[in-house]
Short mmCIF file of C-alpha atoms in Angstrom, two decimals:
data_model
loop_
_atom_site.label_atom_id
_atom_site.label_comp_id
_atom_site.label_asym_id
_atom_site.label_seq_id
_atom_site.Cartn_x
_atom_site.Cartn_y
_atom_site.Cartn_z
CA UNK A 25 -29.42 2.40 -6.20
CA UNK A 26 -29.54 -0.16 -9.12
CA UNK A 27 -28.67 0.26 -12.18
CA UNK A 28 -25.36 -0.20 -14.25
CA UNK A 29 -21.03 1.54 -13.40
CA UNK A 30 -18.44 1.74 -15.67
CA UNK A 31 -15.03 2.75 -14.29
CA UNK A 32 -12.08 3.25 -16.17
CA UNK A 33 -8.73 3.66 -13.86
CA UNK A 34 -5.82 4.06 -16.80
CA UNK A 35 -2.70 4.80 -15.16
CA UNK A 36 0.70 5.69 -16.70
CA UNK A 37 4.06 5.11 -14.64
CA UNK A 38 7.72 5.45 -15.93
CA UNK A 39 10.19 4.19 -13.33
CA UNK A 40 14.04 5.11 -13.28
CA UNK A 41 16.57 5.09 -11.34
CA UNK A 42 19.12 8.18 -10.14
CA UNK A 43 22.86 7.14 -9.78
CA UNK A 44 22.31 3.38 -10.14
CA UNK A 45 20.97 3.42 -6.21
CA UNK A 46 18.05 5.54 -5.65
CA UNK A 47 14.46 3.74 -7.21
CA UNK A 48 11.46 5.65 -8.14
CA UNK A 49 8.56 4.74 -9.17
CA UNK A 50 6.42 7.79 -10.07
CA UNK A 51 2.54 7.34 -11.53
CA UNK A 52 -0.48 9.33 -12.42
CA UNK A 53 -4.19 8.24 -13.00
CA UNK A 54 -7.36 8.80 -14.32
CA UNK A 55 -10.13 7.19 -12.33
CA UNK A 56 -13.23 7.98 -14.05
CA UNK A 57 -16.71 6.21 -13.45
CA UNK A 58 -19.47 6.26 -15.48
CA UNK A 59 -23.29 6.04 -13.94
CA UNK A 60 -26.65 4.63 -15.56
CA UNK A 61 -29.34 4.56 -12.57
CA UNK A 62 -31.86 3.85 -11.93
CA UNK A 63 -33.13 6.68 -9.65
CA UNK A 64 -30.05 9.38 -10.61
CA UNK A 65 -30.24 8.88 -14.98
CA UNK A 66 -26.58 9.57 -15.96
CA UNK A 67 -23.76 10.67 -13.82
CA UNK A 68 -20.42 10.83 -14.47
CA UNK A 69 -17.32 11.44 -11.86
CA UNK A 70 -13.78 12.13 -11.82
CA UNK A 71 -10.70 11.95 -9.77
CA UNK A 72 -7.04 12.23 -10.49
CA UNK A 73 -4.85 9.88 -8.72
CA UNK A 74 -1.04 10.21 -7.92
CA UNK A 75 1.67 8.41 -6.24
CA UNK A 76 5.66 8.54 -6.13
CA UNK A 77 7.11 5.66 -4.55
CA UNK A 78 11.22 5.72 -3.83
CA UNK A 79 13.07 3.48 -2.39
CA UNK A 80 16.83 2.27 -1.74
CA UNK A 81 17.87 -1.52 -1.77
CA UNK A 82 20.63 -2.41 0.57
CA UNK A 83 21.98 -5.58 1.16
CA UNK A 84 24.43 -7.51 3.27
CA UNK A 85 25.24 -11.10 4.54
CA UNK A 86 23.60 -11.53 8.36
CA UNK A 87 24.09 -14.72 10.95
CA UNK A 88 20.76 -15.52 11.93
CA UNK A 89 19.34 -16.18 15.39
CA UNK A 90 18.90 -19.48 17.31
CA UNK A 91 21.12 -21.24 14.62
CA UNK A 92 18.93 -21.01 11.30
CA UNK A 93 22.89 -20.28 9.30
CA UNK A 94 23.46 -17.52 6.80
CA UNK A 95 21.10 -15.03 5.34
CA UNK A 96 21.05 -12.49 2.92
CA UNK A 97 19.36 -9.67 4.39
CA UNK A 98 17.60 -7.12 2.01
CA UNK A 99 17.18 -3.33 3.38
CA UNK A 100 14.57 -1.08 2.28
CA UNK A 101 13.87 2.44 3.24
CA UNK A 102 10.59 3.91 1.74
CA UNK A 103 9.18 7.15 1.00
CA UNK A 104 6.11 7.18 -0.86
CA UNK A 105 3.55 10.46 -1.50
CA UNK A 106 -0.01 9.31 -2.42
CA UNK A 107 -2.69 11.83 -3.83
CA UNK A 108 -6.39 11.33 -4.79
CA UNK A 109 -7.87 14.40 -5.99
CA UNK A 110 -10.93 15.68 -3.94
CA UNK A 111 -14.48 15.53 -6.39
CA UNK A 112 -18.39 16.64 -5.27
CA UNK A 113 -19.55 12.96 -5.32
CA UNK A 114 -22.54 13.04 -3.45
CA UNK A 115 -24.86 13.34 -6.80
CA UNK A 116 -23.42 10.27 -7.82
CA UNK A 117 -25.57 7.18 -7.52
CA UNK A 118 -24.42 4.77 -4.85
CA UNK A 119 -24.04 0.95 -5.43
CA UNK A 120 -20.50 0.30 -3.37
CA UNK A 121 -20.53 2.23 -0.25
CA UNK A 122 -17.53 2.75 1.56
CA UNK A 123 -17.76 -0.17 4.81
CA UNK A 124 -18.61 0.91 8.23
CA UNK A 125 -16.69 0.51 10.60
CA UNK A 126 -13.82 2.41 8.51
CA UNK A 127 -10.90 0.02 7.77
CA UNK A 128 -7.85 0.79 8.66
CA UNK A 129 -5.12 -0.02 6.35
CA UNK A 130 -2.65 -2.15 8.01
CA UNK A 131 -0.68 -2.56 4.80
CA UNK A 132 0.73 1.08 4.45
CA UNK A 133 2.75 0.17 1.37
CA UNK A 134 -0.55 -1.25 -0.30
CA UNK A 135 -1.55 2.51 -1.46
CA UNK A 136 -3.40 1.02 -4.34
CA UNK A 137 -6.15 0.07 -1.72
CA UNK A 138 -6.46 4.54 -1.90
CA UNK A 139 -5.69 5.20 -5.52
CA UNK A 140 -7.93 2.03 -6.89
CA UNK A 141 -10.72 2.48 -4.09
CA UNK A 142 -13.79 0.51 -5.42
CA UNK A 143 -16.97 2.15 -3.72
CA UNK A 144 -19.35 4.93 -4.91
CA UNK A 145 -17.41 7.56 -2.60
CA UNK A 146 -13.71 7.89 -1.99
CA UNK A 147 -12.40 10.68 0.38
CA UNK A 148 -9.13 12.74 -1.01
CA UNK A 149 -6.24 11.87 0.01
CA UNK A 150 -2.72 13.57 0.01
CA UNK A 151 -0.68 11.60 2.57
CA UNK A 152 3.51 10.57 2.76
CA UNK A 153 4.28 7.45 4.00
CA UNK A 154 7.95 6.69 5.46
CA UNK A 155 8.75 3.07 5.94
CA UNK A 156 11.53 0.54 6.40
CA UNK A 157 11.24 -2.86 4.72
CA UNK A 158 13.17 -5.81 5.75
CA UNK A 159 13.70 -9.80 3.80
CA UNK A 160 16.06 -12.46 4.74
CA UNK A 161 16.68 -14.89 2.21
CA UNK A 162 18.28 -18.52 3.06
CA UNK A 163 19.85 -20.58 0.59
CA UNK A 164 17.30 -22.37 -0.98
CA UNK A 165 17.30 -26.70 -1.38
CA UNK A 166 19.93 -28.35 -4.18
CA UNK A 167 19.98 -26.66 -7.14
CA UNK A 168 17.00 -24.15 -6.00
CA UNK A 169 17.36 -20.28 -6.08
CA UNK A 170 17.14 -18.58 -2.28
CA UNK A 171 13.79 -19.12 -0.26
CA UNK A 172 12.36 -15.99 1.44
CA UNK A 173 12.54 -16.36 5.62
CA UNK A 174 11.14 -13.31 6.45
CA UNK A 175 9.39 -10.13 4.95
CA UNK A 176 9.16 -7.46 7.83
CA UNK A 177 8.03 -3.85 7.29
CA UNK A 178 7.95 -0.64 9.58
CA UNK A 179 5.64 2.35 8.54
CA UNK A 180 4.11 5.19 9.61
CA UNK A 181 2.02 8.08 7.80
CA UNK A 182 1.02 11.59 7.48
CA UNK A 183 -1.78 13.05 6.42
CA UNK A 184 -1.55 16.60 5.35
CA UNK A 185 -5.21 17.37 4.88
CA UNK A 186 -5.69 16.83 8.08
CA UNK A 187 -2.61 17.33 9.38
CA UNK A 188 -2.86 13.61 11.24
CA UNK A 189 0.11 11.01 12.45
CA UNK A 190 -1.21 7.89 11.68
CA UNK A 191 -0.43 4.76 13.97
CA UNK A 192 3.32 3.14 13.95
CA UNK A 193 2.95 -0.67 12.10
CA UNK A 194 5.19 -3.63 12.45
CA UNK A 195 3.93 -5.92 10.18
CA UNK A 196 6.06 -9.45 8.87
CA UNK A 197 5.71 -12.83 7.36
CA UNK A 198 7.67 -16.03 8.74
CA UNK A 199 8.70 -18.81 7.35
CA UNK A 200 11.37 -20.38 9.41
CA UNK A 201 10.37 -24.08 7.33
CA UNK A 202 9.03 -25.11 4.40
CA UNK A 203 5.71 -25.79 5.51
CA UNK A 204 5.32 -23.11 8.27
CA UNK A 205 4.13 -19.75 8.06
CA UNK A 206 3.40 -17.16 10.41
CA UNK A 207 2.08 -13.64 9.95
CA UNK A 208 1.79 -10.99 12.28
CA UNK A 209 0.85 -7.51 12.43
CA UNK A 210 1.01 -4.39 15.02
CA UNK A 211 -0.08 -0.87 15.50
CA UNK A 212 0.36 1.83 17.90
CA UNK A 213 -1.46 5.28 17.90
CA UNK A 214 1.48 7.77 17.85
CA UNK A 215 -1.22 10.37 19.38
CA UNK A 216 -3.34 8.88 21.96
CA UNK A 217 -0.02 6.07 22.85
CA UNK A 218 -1.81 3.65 23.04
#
């Protein structure tokens, strides 16, 4: 279709922490687009989007391997609920379809990728994803705050609506030297083990 979109995605989040160690992070959203086609007239769809995000920072002073010295080592356990409400969309004109083949997220901890979805139609979602993030920090140069070394995160999902496991990722970012960097990324499919 051609013709002209308006969308308006006004969230509102108000995060706190419980007992000085617990973060959360919870947020709720309007996503609301407005249509002017060319074929369909005026159409107008809604969704509601949600998503709690809560996390613990823990951190302690590690030796690092194949003598790289001292790090600071930052722990992060994750569990995060995201919700898109489910909306009759298939009146609605279609300028952005959603890409074939389906992408998988690799990023599990990117959830805006769900709640801010872009095309013309977005499937509901109501999904918890439990995670562990890692970062090492090194001393930085003279007179320089700490360098990151490493950002490495483990997560899985679940996906009530259809009550599906989705894949085990090890996913991390390198950067041993200044002017190095290596990323890397890894699934497994909990249910077919492969």
């Amino acid at each position: 279709d051609r013709g002209h979109r308006l969308v308006l995605n006004p969230r509102i989040g108000l995060p706190f922490r419980i007992a000085d160690v617990v973060e959360v992070l919870p947020e709720l959203g309007f996503h609301g687009t407005f249509y002017n086609s060319d074929s369909k007239s005026s159409e107008f769809r809604t969704l509601f989007t949600a998503m709690l995000d809560t996390r613990i920072r823990l951190r302690r002073d590690v030796e690092l391997p194949f003598g790289q010295g001292r790090a600071v080592h930052l722990m992060e356990p994750r569990l995060v609920y995201t919700g898109v409400t489910n909306a009759s969309q298939r009146d609605n004109p279609l300028f952005v379809p959603r890409p074939w083949p389906e992408q998988h997220r690799i990023r599990q901890f990117e959830l805006y990728n769900v709640t801010r979805n872009p095309s013309d139609r977005v499937d509901s979602v109501n999904a918890i994803t439990v995670g562990l993030g890692n970062r090492f920090y090194v001393p930085g140069a003279e007179e320089q705050p700490p360098r990151l070394f490493a950002d490495i995160s483990l997560s899985t999902q679940y996906e009530f609506g259809n009550d599906d496991l989705r894949n085990l990722y090890l996913e991390g970012t390198l950067l041993p030297w200044e002017n190095l960097e290596v990323r890397f990324n890894m699934g497994f499919d909990l249910e077919e083990a492969e």
